[in-house]
Coordinates of C-alpha atoms in Angstrom, one line a residue:
Chain K
X1 CA 0.9 27.3 34.8
X2 CA -1.5 26.3 32.1
X3 CA -2.8 29.9 31.7
X4 CA 0.8 31.3 31.6
X5 CA 1.6 28.8 28.8
X6 CA -1.6 29.8 27.0
X7 CA -0.8 33.5 27.4
X8 CA 2.7 33.0 26.0
X9 CA 1.2 31.1 23.1
X10 CA -1.3 33.7 22.3
X11 CA 1.3 36.5 22.6
X12 CA 3.6 34.7 20.2
X13 CA 0.7 34.3 17.7
X14 CA -0.3 37.9 18.1
X15 CA 3.3 39.1 17.5
X16 CA 3.6 36.9 14.4
X17 CA 0.3 37.9 13.0
X18 CA 1.0 41.6 13.5
X19 CA 4.3 41.1 11.8
X20 CA 2.5 39.4 8.8
X21 CA -0.4 41.8 8.7
X22 CA 1.6 45.0 9.1
X23 CA 2.6 45.3 5.4
X24 CA -1.1 44.8 4.5
X25 CA -2.2 47.5 6.9
X26 CA 0.4 49.8 5.4
X27 CA -0.7 49.0 1.8
X28 CA -4.4 49.5 2.7
X29 CA -3.8 52.9 4.3
X30 CA -1.4 54.0 1.6
X31 CA -3.9 53.0 -1.1
X32 CA -6.4 55.6 0.2
X33 CA -3.8 58.4 0.5
X34 CA -2.8 61.2 -1.9
X35 CA 0.7 62.7 -2.5
X36 CA 0.3 64.9 0.6
X37 CA -0.7 61.9 2.8
X38 CA 2.3 59.9 1.8
X39 CA 5.0 62.4 2.3
X40 CA 4.0 63.4 5.9
X41 CA 5.5 60.4 7.7
X42 CA 3.7 57.3 8.8
X43 CA 0.0 57.9 9.5
X44 CA -2.7 55.4 10.2
X45 CA -6.0 56.9 11.0
X46 CA -8.1 58.3 8.1
X47 CA -9.7 61.8 8.4
X48 CA -7.8 62.5 11.6
X49 CA -4.2 62.0 10.4
X50 CA -4.8 62.2 6.6
X51 CA -7.5 63.0 4.2
X52 CA -8.6 59.7 2.5
X53 CA -9.0 59.7 -1.3
X54 CA -10.1 57.1 -3.8
X55 CA -7.6 58.4 -6.4
X56 CA -5.3 55.4 -6.1
X57 CA -8.1 53.0 -6.8
X58 CA -9.7 55.0 -9.5
X59 CA -6.4 55.2 -11.4
X60 CA -6.4 51.4 -11.7
X61 CA -9.6 51.4 -13.6
X62 CA -8.9 54.1 -16.1
X63 CA -8.8 57.1 -13.8
X64 CA -6.5 60.0 -14.3
X65 CA -2.7 59.3 -14.2
X66 CA -3.2 55.5 -14.4
X67 CA -4.2 52.7 -16.7
X68 CA -7.1 50.2 -16.7
X69 CA -5.8 47.0 -15.2
X70 CA -9.0 45.0 -15.8
X71 CA -7.7 43.7 -19.1
X72 CA -4.3 42.6 -17.8
X73 CA -6.1 41.2 -14.8
X74 CA -8.3 38.9 -16.9
X75 CA -5.3 38.0 -19.1
X76 CA -3.4 36.9 -16.0
X77 CA -6.3 34.8 -14.9
X78 CA -6.7 33.2 -18.3
X79 CA -3.0 32.5 -18.8
X80 CA -2.3 31.3 -15.2
X81 CA -5.5 29.3 -15.0
X82 CA -5.2 27.5 -18.3
X83 CA -1.4 26.9 -18.0
X84 CA -1.9 25.5 -14.5
X85 CA -4.7 23.3 -15.6
X86 CA -2.9 21.9 -18.5
X87 CA 0.3 21.4 -16.5
X88 CA -1.6 19.6 -13.8
X89 CA -3.3 17.2 -16.2
X90 CA -0.1 16.5 -18.2
X91 CA 2.1 16.5 -15.1
X92 CA -0.1 14.1 -13.2
X93 CA -0.2 11.6 -16.1
X94 CA 3.6 11.9 -16.5
X95 CA 4.2 11.5 -12.8
X96 CA 2.0 8.4 -12.5
X97 CA 3.9 6.8 -15.4
X98 CA 7.2 7.7 -13.8
X99 CA 6.1 6.5 -10.4
X100 CA 4.6 3.2 -11.5
X101 CA 6.2 2.0 -14.8
X102 CA 9.9 1.4 -15.7
X103 CA 11.3 3.4 -18.6
X104 CA 14.6 2.6 -20.3
X105 CA 16.4 4.5 -23.0
X106 CA 20.1 3.6 -23.1
X107 CA 21.5 4.5 -19.7
X108 CA 18.4 6.7 -18.9
X109 CA 16.1 5.4 -16.2
X110 CA 13.0 6.8 -14.4
X111 CA 15.0 8.7 -11.9
X112 CA 17.0 10.5 -14.7
X113 CA 13.8 11.5 -16.4
X114 CA 12.4 12.9 -13.1
X115 CA 15.6 14.8 -12.6
X116 CA 15.4 16.2 -16.1
X117 CA 12.0 17.7 -15.2
X118 CA 13.3 19.2 -12.0
X119 CA 16.4 20.5 -13.7
X120 CA 14.2 22.8 -15.7
X121 CA 13.6 24.7 -12.5
X122 CA 17.3 24.6 -11.5
X123 CA 18.3 26.6 -14.6
X124 CA 18.1 30.4 -14.1
X125 CA 15.0 31.5 -16.1
X126 CA 17.0 34.3 -17.9
X127 CA 18.7 31.5 -19.9
X128 CA 15.4 30.7 -21.5
X129 CA 14.4 34.3 -22.4
X130 CA 16.0 34.5 -25.8
X131 CA 15.2 30.9 -26.9
X132 CA 11.6 31.5 -25.9
X133 CA 11.5 34.8 -27.7
X134 CA 12.9 33.3 -30.9
X135 CA 10.6 30.3 -30.7
X136 CA 7.5 32.4 -30.2
X137 CA 8.5 34.7 -33.0
X138 CA 8.9 31.7 -35.4
X139 CA 5.5 30.5 -34.4
X140 CA 4.0 34.0 -34.7
X141 CA 2.9 33.8 -31.1
X142 CA 4.8 36.7 -29.6
X143 CA 2.6 39.1 -27.7
X144 CA -0.4 36.7 -27.6
X145 CA -2.2 34.8 -24.8
X146 CA -1.6 31.5 -26.5
X147 CA 2.2 32.0 -26.7
X148 CA 2.3 33.0 -23.0
X149 CA 0.2 29.9 -22.1
X150 CA 2.7 27.7 -23.9
X151 CA 5.7 29.2 -22.2
X152 CA 4.0 29.0 -18.8
X153 CA 3.2 25.3 -19.3
X154 CA 6.9 24.8 -19.9
X155 CA 7.6 26.6 -16.6
X156 CA 4.9 25.0 -14.5
X157 CA 5.0 21.4 -15.8
X158 CA 8.2 20.5 -13.9
X159 CA 6.6 21.7 -10.7
X160 CA 3.5 19.6 -11.3
X161 CA 5.6 16.5 -12.2
X162 CA 7.9 16.9 -9.3
X163 CA 5.2 17.3 -6.7
X164 CA 3.0 14.5 -8.1
X165 CA 5.9 11.9 -8.6
X166 CA 6.7 12.4 -4.9
X167 CA 3.0 12.1 -4.0
X168 CA 2.4 9.0 -6.1
X169 CA 5.6 7.3 -4.7
X170 CA 3.9 7.5 -1.3
X171 CA 0.6 6.0 -2.5
X172 CA 1.0 2.3 -1.8
X173 CA 1.5 0.1 -4.8
X174 CA -0.9 -2.4 -3.3
X175 CA -3.7 0.0 -4.2
X176 CA -2.8 -0.4 -7.9
X177 CA -2.4 -4.1 -7.6
X178 CA -5.8 -4.4 -5.9
X179 CA -7.4 -2.4 -8.7
X180 CA -5.8 -4.7 -11.3
X181 CA -7.1 -7.7 -9.4
X182 CA -10.5 -6.2 -9.3
X183 CA -10.4 -5.9 -13.1
X184 CA -9.1 -2.4 -13.9
X185 CA -6.9 -1.6 -16.8
X186 CA -3.9 0.6 -16.0
X187 CA -5.8 3.6 -17.3
X188 CA -9.0 2.9 -15.2
X189 CA -6.7 2.2 -12.2
X190 CA -5.3 5.6 -12.6
X191 CA -8.5 7.6 -12.8
X192 CA -10.8 5.5 -10.8
X193 CA -8.6 4.5 -7.9
X194 CA -5.4 6.5 -7.8
X195 CA -6.7 9.9 -8.8
X196 CA -9.5 10.1 -6.2
X197 CA -6.9 9.2 -3.6
X198 CA -4.6 11.9 -4.7
X199 CA -6.7 15.1 -4.3
X200 CA -4.3 16.5 -1.6
X201 CA -1.4 16.1 -3.9
X202 CA -3.3 17.7 -6.8
X203 CA -4.2 20.6 -4.6
X204 CA -0.6 21.2 -3.5
X205 CA 0.7 20.9 -7.1
X206 CA -2.1 23.2 -8.3
X207 CA -1.3 25.8 -5.6
X208 CA 2.4 25.8 -6.6
X209 CA 1.5 26.2 -10.3
X210 CA -1.0 29.0 -9.6
X211 CA 1.4 30.9 -7.4
X212 CA 4.4 30.6 -9.7
X213 CA 2.3 31.4 -12.7
X214 CA 0.5 34.4 -11.2
X215 CA 3.6 36.0 -9.8
X216 CA 5.8 35.6 -12.9
X217 CA 7.0 39.0 -14.2
X218 CA 10.0 38.1 -16.2
X219 CA 8.5 36.1 -19.1
X220 CA 5.3 38.2 -19.1
X221 CA 7.6 41.2 -19.6
X222 CA 10.0 39.8 -22.2
X223 CA 7.5 38.0 -24.5
X224 CA 4.9 40.7 -24.8
X225 CA 4.8 44.3 -26.1
X226 CA 1.5 46.2 -26.1
X227 CA -1.3 44.0 -27.2
X228 CA -1.2 41.4 -24.5
X229 CA -0.3 42.5 -21.0
X230 CA -0.3 40.5 -17.8
X231 CA -1.1 42.0 -14.4
X232 CA 2.5 42.2 -13.0
X233 CA 3.6 44.0 -16.2
X234 CA 0.6 46.4 -16.0
X235 CA 1.4 47.2 -12.3
X236 CA 5.0 48.0 -13.1
X237 CA 3.8 50.2 -15.9
X238 CA 1.9 52.3 -13.3
X239 CA 5.2 53.6 -12.1
X240 CA 6.4 57.0 -13.3
X241 CA 8.9 59.7 -12.3
X242 CA 6.8 60.6 -9.3
X243 CA 6.1 57.2 -7.7
X244 CA 2.3 56.8 -7.3
X245 CA 2.5 54.9 -4.0
X246 CA -1.3 55.1 -3.6
X247 CA -2.1 53.3 -6.9
X248 CA 0.8 50.8 -6.5
X249 CA -0.6 49.9 -3.0
X250 CA -4.0 49.4 -4.4
X251 CA -2.8 47.2 -7.3
X252 CA -0.6 45.2 -4.9
X253 CA -3.8 44.4 -2.8
X254 CA -5.8 43.6 -5.9
X255 CA -3.1 41.3 -7.3
X256 CA -2.6 39.4 -4.0
X257 CA -6.4 39.0 -3.4
X258 CA -7.0 35.8 -5.5
X259 CA -4.1 34.0 -3.9
X260 CA -5.4 34.8 -0.4
X261 CA -8.8 33.6 -1.4
X262 CA -7.3 30.4 -2.7
X263 CA -5.2 29.9 0.5
X264 CA -8.4 30.1 2.5
X265 CA -10.3 27.6 0.4
X266 CA -7.4 25.1 0.3
X267 CA -6.8 25.5 4.1
X268 CA -10.4 24.7 4.7
X269 CA -10.2 21.6 2.5
X270 CA -6.9 20.3 3.9
X271 CA -8.0 20.7 7.5
X272 CA -11.1 18.7 6.8
X273 CA -8.9 15.6 6.7
X274 CA -8.0 15.1 3.1
X275 CA -4.6 13.7 4.1
X276 CA -5.6 10.7 6.3
X277 CA -3.7 7.4 5.8
X278 CA -4.3 5.3 2.7
X279 CA -3.8 1.7 3.7
X280 CA -4.7 0.1 7.1
Chain L
X1 CA -12.9 -21.3 -12.5
X2 CA -10.1 -23.4 -13.7
X3 CA -7.4 -25.9 -12.9
X4 CA -4.2 -23.9 -12.4
X5 CA -1.0 -25.6 -13.6
X6 CA 2.5 -24.3 -12.9
X7 CA 4.9 -25.6 -15.4
X8 CA 8.6 -25.7 -14.6
X9 CA 8.0 -22.5 -12.8
X10 CA 10.8 -20.6 -11.0
X11 CA 11.4 -17.1 -10.0
X12 CA 14.5 -15.0 -9.3
X13 CA 14.2 -11.4 -8.5
X14 CA 17.5 -10.8 -10.1
X15 CA 17.7 -13.3 -13.1
X16 CA 20.6 -11.4 -14.7
X17 CA 23.0 -12.4 -11.9
X18 CA 25.5 -15.0 -12.8
X19 CA 24.2 -17.4 -10.1
X20 CA 20.7 -16.1 -9.6
X21 CA 19.2 -16.6 -6.1
X22 CA 15.8 -18.2 -6.5
X23 CA 12.9 -16.9 -4.4
X24 CA 11.0 -19.8 -5.9
X25 CA 13.0 -22.9 -7.1
X26 CA 11.9 -24.8 -10.2
X27 CA 8.6 -26.6 -9.5
X28 CA 5.7 -28.3 -11.3
X29 CA 2.3 -28.4 -9.6
X30 CA -1.4 -28.2 -10.2
X31 CA -4.1 -26.5 -8.2
X32 CA -7.3 -28.4 -8.8
X33 CA -10.5 -26.5 -9.4
X34 CA -12.7 -26.2 -6.3
X35 CA -10.1 -27.5 -3.9
X36 CA -8.9 -25.8 -0.7
X37 CA -5.2 -25.4 -0.2
X38 CA -3.0 -24.1 2.5
X39 CA 0.5 -22.8 1.8
X40 CA 2.5 -23.1 5.0
X41 CA 6.0 -22.0 5.7
X42 CA 8.2 -19.5 7.4
X43 CA 8.4 -15.9 6.2
X44 CA 10.4 -15.4 3.1
X45 CA 10.0 -19.0 1.9
X46 CA 8.4 -18.0 -1.4
X47 CA 4.7 -18.4 -0.5
X48 CA 3.7 -14.8 -1.5
X49 CA 5.9 -14.9 -4.6
X50 CA 4.0 -18.0 -5.8
X51 CA 0.6 -16.3 -5.3
X52 CA 1.7 -13.1 -7.0
X53 CA 3.0 -15.1 -10.0
X54 CA -0.4 -16.9 -10.2
X55 CA -2.3 -13.6 -10.1
X56 CA 0.1 -12.0 -12.5
X57 CA 1.5 -9.3 -10.2
X58 CA 4.9 -10.8 -10.7
X59 CA 6.2 -12.1 -14.1
X60 CA 8.0 -15.4 -13.4
X61 CA 11.6 -15.5 -14.6
X62 CA 11.2 -19.1 -15.7
X63 CA 8.4 -21.4 -16.7
X64 CA 4.7 -21.0 -17.5
X65 CA 1.4 -20.5 -15.8
X66 CA -1.6 -22.4 -17.4
X67 CA -5.3 -22.0 -16.6
X68 CA -7.1 -25.1 -17.9
X69 CA -4.2 -25.7 -20.3
X70 CA -4.3 -22.1 -21.5
X71 CA -1.0 -20.2 -21.2
X72 CA -1.6 -17.0 -19.3
X73 CA 2.0 -16.2 -18.4
X74 CA 2.0 -13.1 -20.6
X75 CA -1.4 -11.9 -19.6
X76 CA -2.1 -9.0 -17.2
X77 CA -3.6 -9.4 -13.8
X78 CA -7.0 -8.1 -14.9
X79 CA -7.3 -10.7 -17.7
X80 CA -6.6 -13.6 -15.3
X81 CA -9.7 -13.0 -13.2
X82 CA -8.0 -13.9 -9.9
X83 CA -9.2 -12.6 -6.6
X84 CA -6.5 -11.9 -4.0
X85 CA -6.6 -10.7 -0.4
X86 CA -3.4 -9.3 1.2
X87 CA -2.2 -9.4 4.7
X88 CA -2.8 -5.7 5.1
X89 CA -6.3 -4.5 4.2
X90 CA -6.4 -2.6 1.0
X91 CA -9.4 -0.3 0.6
X92 CA -10.3 2.4 -1.8
X93 CA -10.3 5.4 0.5
X94 CA -12.4 7.7 -1.7
X95 CA -15.3 5.3 -1.7
X96 CA -17.9 4.1 0.7
X97 CA -18.1 0.5 1.9
X98 CA -20.8 -0.2 -0.6
X99 CA -18.8 1.3 -3.5
X100 CA -15.8 -0.7 -2.4
X101 CA -17.7 -3.9 -2.5
X102 CA -19.3 -3.1 -5.8
X103 CA -16.0 -2.0 -7.5
X104 CA -15.0 -5.3 -9.1
X105 CA -18.5 -5.7 -10.6
X106 CA -18.5 -2.0 -11.7
X107 CA -15.2 -2.7 -13.4
X108 CA -16.8 -5.6 -15.2
X109 CA -19.8 -3.5 -16.3
X110 CA -22.4 -5.7 -14.6
X111 CA -26.0 -4.7 -14.4
X112 CA -27.0 -2.3 -11.6
X113 CA -29.5 -4.8 -10.1
X114 CA -27.1 -7.6 -10.1
X115 CA -24.4 -5.5 -8.4
X116 CA -26.9 -4.5 -5.7
X117 CA -27.9 -8.1 -5.1
X118 CA -24.4 -9.4 -4.9
X119 CA -23.2 -6.6 -2.7
X120 CA -26.1 -7.2 -0.4
X121 CA -25.4 -11.0 -0.2
X122 CA -21.7 -10.4 0.5
X123 CA -22.4 -7.7 3.1
X124 CA -24.8 -10.1 4.8
X125 CA -22.2 -12.9 4.7
X126 CA -19.6 -10.8 6.3
X127 CA -21.8 -8.8 8.6
X128 CA -21.2 -5.5 7.0
X129 CA -24.8 -4.4 6.3
X130 CA -24.8 -1.7 8.9
X131 CA -21.7 0.0 7.7
X132 CA -22.5 -0.2 3.9
X133 CA -23.0 3.5 3.5
X134 CA -20.1 4.7 5.7
X135 CA -16.9 5.9 4.1
X136 CA -14.5 2.9 4.0
X137 CA -11.7 4.9 5.8
X138 CA -13.9 5.2 8.9
X139 CA -13.8 1.4 9.6
X140 CA -11.6 -0.4 12.0
X141 CA -8.7 -2.5 10.7
X142 CA -10.5 -5.8 10.9
X143 CA -13.7 -4.3 9.2
X144 CA -11.4 -3.0 6.5
X145 CA -10.0 -6.5 6.0
X146 CA -13.6 -7.8 5.7
X147 CA -14.2 -5.2 3.0
X148 CA -11.0 -6.5 1.2
X149 CA -12.3 -10.0 1.5
X150 CA -15.8 -8.9 0.4
X151 CA -14.4 -7.4 -2.8
X152 CA -12.9 -10.9 -3.5
X153 CA -16.1 -12.8 -2.7
X154 CA -18.5 -10.5 -4.6
X155 CA -17.2 -12.0 -7.8
X156 CA -18.6 -15.4 -8.4
X157 CA -16.7 -16.2 -11.6
X158 CA -13.1 -16.0 -10.3
X159 CA -10.5 -18.5 -11.4
X160 CA -9.2 -18.8 -7.9
X161 CA -9.3 -16.9 -4.6
X162 CA -5.8 -16.3 -3.2
X163 CA -5.6 -15.4 0.5
X164 CA -2.3 -14.1 1.5
X165 CA -2.4 -14.3 5.3
X166 CA -5.6 -12.3 5.3
X167 CA -6.7 -13.2 8.9
X168 CA -3.7 -11.9 10.7
X169 CA -5.3 -8.6 11.6
X170 CA -8.7 -10.1 12.5
X171 CA -9.5 -11.0 16.1
X172 CA -9.5 -14.7 17.0
X173 CA -13.2 -15.1 17.5
X174 CA -14.0 -13.6 14.1
X175 CA -11.2 -15.6 12.5
X176 CA -12.8 -18.9 13.3
X177 CA -16.2 -17.6 11.9
X178 CA -14.5 -16.3 8.8
X179 CA -12.7 -19.6 8.0
X180 CA -16.1 -21.3 8.3
X181 CA -17.7 -18.8 5.9
X182 CA -14.8 -19.2 3.5
X183 CA -15.4 -22.9 3.4
X184 CA -19.1 -22.3 2.8
X185 CA -18.3 -20.1 -0.1
X186 CA -15.9 -22.7 -1.4
X187 CA -18.6 -25.3 -1.3
X188 CA -21.3 -23.1 -2.7
X189 CA -19.4 -21.7 -5.6
X190 CA -16.8 -24.4 -6.1
X191 CA -14.0 -21.7 -6.0
X192 CA -10.4 -22.8 -5.7
X193 CA -9.0 -21.3 -2.5
X194 CA -5.4 -21.0 -1.6
X195 CA -4.6 -19.8 1.9
X196 CA -1.1 -18.6 2.8
X197 CA -0.4 -18.7 6.4
X198 CA 2.2 -19.5 9.0
X199 CA -0.4 -20.5 11.5
X200 CA -0.6 -24.3 11.2
X201 CA -4.0 -24.4 13.0
X202 CA -5.4 -22.2 10.4
X203 CA -4.0 -24.4 7.7
X204 CA -5.1 -27.7 9.2
X205 CA -8.6 -26.6 9.9
X206 CA -9.1 -24.8 6.5
X207 CA -7.6 -26.8 3.8
X208 CA -8.0 -30.3 2.4
X209 CA -4.5 -30.2 1.0
X210 CA -1.5 -28.7 2.7
X211 CA 1.7 -27.6 1.0
X212 CA 4.7 -26.9 3.2
X213 CA 7.3 -24.7 1.7
X214 CA 10.8 -23.8 2.9
X215 CA 13.7 -21.9 1.1
X216 CA 11.7 -21.5 -2.1
X217 CA 10.8 -25.2 -2.4
X218 CA 7.8 -27.3 -1.8
X219 CA 8.9 -29.7 0.9
X220 CA 5.7 -31.8 1.2
X221 CA 2.2 -31.7 -0.1
X222 CA -0.6 -33.8 1.3
X223 CA -3.7 -34.0 3.5
X224 CA -3.4 -32.9 7.1
X225 CA -3.3 -36.4 8.5
X226 CA -0.3 -37.4 6.2
X227 CA 1.6 -34.4 7.2
X228 CA 0.9 -35.0 10.8
X229 CA 1.8 -38.7 10.8
X230 CA 4.6 -38.8 8.2
X231 CA 6.3 -35.5 7.9
X232 CA 8.8 -35.9 5.1
X233 CA 11.5 -33.7 6.7
X234 CA 12.4 -32.5 10.1
X235 CA 11.3 -29.0 9.0
X236 CA 7.7 -30.3 8.4
X237 CA 7.8 -32.1 11.7
X238 CA 8.6 -28.9 13.5
X239 CA 6.2 -26.9 11.5
X240 CA 3.1 -29.1 11.7
X241 CA 1.8 -29.9 15.1
X242 CA 1.8 -28.1 18.4
X243 CA 4.0 -28.6 20.2
X244 CA 6.5 -29.7 17.5
X245 CA 7.5 -33.3 16.9
X246 CA 10.2 -34.6 19.2
X247 CA 13.5 -35.3 17.4
X248 CA 16.0 -37.2 19.4
X249 CA 19.6 -37.8 18.1
X250 CA 20.0 -41.6 18.1
X251 CA 22.9 -43.8 19.2
X252 CA 23.8 -46.6 16.9
X253 CA 24.7 -50.1 17.8
X254 CA 25.2 -53.2 15.6
X255 CA 21.5 -54.1 15.3
X256 CA 19.5 -51.2 16.7
X257 CA 19.1 -47.5 17.0
X258 CA 18.4 -46.2 20.4
X259 CA 17.5 -43.0 22.3
X260 CA 16.9 -42.1 25.9
X261 CA 19.5 -44.6 27.2
X262 CA 18.1 -47.3 25.0
X263 CA 14.5 -47.0 26.4
X264 CA 13.3 -46.4 22.8
X265 CA 14.8 -48.7 20.3
X266 CA 14.3 -49.3 16.6
X267 CA 15.9 -52.2 14.7
X268 CA 18.7 -51.2 12.4
X269 CA 18.0 -51.4 8.7
X270 CA 20.3 -51.1 5.7
X271 CA 18.7 -47.7 4.9
X272 CA 20.0 -46.3 8.2
X273 CA 23.6 -47.3 7.8
X274 CA 26.3 -45.0 6.7
X275 CA 25.1 -41.8 8.3
X276 CA 25.9 -40.2 11.6
X277 CA 22.8 -38.0 11.5
X278 CA 20.1 -40.4 12.6
X279 CA 17.2 -39.3 14.8
X280 CA 14.2 -41.1 16.3
X281 CA 11.1 -38.9 16.3
X282 CA 7.6 -39.1 17.8
X283 CA 4.7 -36.8 18.3
X284 CA 4.0 -35.5 21.8
X285 CA 0.4 -36.7 21.2
X286 CA 1.7 -40.3 20.8
X287 CA 3.0 -40.5 24.4
X288 CA 0.6 -42.0 27.0
X289 CA 0.6 -42.9 30.6
X290 CA -0.3 -46.5 30.1
X291 CA -1.1 -49.0 27.4
X292 CA 1.1 -50.3 24.6
X293 CA 4.5 -49.1 23.8
X294 CA 8.0 -48.6 24.9
X295 CA 8.4 -47.7 28.6
X296 CA 10.2 -44.4 29.3
X297 CA 11.0 -43.0 32.7
X298 CA 11.3 -39.3 32.9
X299 CA 11.0 -36.3 35.2
X300 CA 8.7 -33.4 34.7
X301 CA 10.5 -30.1 34.0
X302 CA 7.8 -27.7 32.9
X303 CA 4.1 -27.8 32.5
X304 CA 1.9 -25.9 30.0
X305 CA -1.8 -26.0 30.9
X306 CA -3.9 -26.2 27.7
X307 CA -7.5 -26.7 28.8
X308 CA -8.2 -30.5 28.7
X309 CA -4.6 -31.3 27.9
X310 CA -1.3 -30.5 29.5
X311 CA 1.9 -30.3 27.6
X312 CA 4.9 -31.5 29.6
X313 CA 8.5 -30.9 29.1
X314 CA 10.2 -34.0 30.3
X315 CA 13.8 -35.0 31.0
X316 CA 15.1 -38.5 30.8
X317 CA 18.9 -39.0 31.3
X318 CA 19.6 -35.4 30.2
X319 CA 17.5 -35.6 27.0
X320 CA 14.5 -33.3 26.8
X321 CA 11.3 -34.1 25.0
X322 CA 7.6 -33.1 25.1
X323 CA 4.4 -35.0 25.7
X324 CA 0.7 -34.1 25.5
X325 CA -1.3 -35.8 28.2
X326 CA -4.9 -35.5 29.1
X327 CA -5.1 -37.6 32.3
X328 CA -2.1 -36.6 34.3
X329 CA -2.2 -34.4 37.4
X330 CA 1.0 -33.5 39.1
X331 CA 3.7 -30.9 39.6
X332 CA 7.2 -30.0 38.3
X333 CA 9.8 -32.4 39.6
X334 CA 7.5 -35.5 39.7
X335 CA 8.8 -38.8 38.3
X336 CA 6.6 -40.2 35.6
X337 CA 6.4 -43.5 33.7
X338 CA 5.3 -43.1 30.1
X339 CA 4.6 -45.3 27.1
X340 CA 5.6 -44.2 23.6
X341 CA 3.6 -46.0 20.8
X342 CA 5.8 -48.1 18.7
X343 CA 3.8 -47.6 15.5
X344 CA 4.4 -43.9 15.7
X345 CA 8.1 -43.9 16.0
X346 CA 9.8 -42.4 12.9
X347 CA 13.4 -42.4 11.9
X348 CA 15.0 -39.4 10.1
X349 CA 18.3 -39.7 8.3
X350 CA 20.1 -36.5 7.4
X351 CA 16.9 -34.6 8.2
X352 CA 14.6 -36.7 6.0
X353 CA 12.1 -39.4 6.8
X354 CA 13.0 -43.0 6.2
X355 CA 9.8 -44.4 4.7
X356 CA 10.2 -48.1 4.9
X357 CA 10.1 -49.0 8.5

């Protein structure tokens, strides 16, 4: 009975993983094909079924029929990384304030301020495209990394605040009170007691920020021209009248690689027990 | 270290309401430096509210808090230098036991050597030496509570140590030991200690002065003996002593007050007249098998065995009361002849003790 159950379990996991891994397999094989390999129906085994070629990968780094994506790649890392970092720092501070202190402005209370942050993500992003464009032009920041970082902070901050407010609301207030009793100021309470206990929350918020920032195409596309390109825009630019499936597959793999790496690291950390109970 | 004075202090969690409900009704009181107090009362009677006001976690809606005559009502918790231990252990999860214990001193920017010495002392006092370098999360619940307590004791300059039912999670054997250690600390450092509890044994053994609270009010304050002998209200009589004091509704005649078919009688005084809620009360401990006192015949209904003593529930003419006896052996259903000591009979009018008797 137990073995049957185990067999079913493994079968289910196997089915699911193949379902998840199949697109990757497709992308990997396609990235080593040429035009001939792609048109001949689905083929999987190199040398036997198709002649492998490095053309798709070469075109990503300045090879014929492609562009060099190294520049956009580093731009993406810089923009996503710094925007996420700033958002997490500001968002965490804001979230702690919203979670622990009472704010009043007319009829506005803490819950309204929190909703205001969340409402930024409810709005369809296209609404912001023209305002952002005009704002950046006024500031002379169109087509620059700094401008993109600013816009991305505006996009990522609500996520950070949202995740962290919820997280701090679940950190017992007694922890703060104990810190005050032990002689901490509100600021030292925050960074000596609350922050070290909030690493799982920070990681979740950081993950969200990095994923949203890394995958954004819309603002990267509308707010830049030629000087500053982010990875998603560069990848789309690879496309031409004859779709280069091989280089598109290669670029898809390259662009998803950092997030997969991140997922592995975070999974390791979280399973090490970063989420155990706080009080008692 | 300071005398703590509460001046016309009251607290309502909703002061804006037209008729605010007080968690703590207006009171004036002083906590003397170096004294041990126990705050006793049922849940929700305002004990914790009072402590949180003293430590500054709650801003009182009325009145002032003075430390040695110095108004601290507006000051934050950190500035008041109060140590407090809660019912549930609070530990800093990201730190080791050693770091937890050192934290209050680190916050005060003490010298490294002094911190090490004090942490060592407190760890020894609480028996935590062997776990000092372990992460605090890995401890059991009662060890965590010891760490909470240790963080309070590691500071030798506190204005007061407020203990909000800290021993609930600790096993009985250790509880006794801890109470003894707390008293040692109290004597060694002359630290004012306030213990909130609803365990009267804990209160009676720990504190020199006991404060009984009910419905946000202080009902009675005094040393354990006074509270035991002369509880000011029926509530205190029920709350202090185990089993509780016997309160028997009294029948009135022209010149006397009687219970148990007139077997216990108290002469009528002017203070007793004009009320139909009169009770004669006595402690189960003041009932004997022989000697002086009013004779009462009763039948044994239940027996609780308590080591040397036995607590009996007795029935006399349909009225039930309890007695604590140390020299009686028998079974349920036995007839028994008792003496109730006259000097320990108390009369309560409308729930309050009549003093002059």
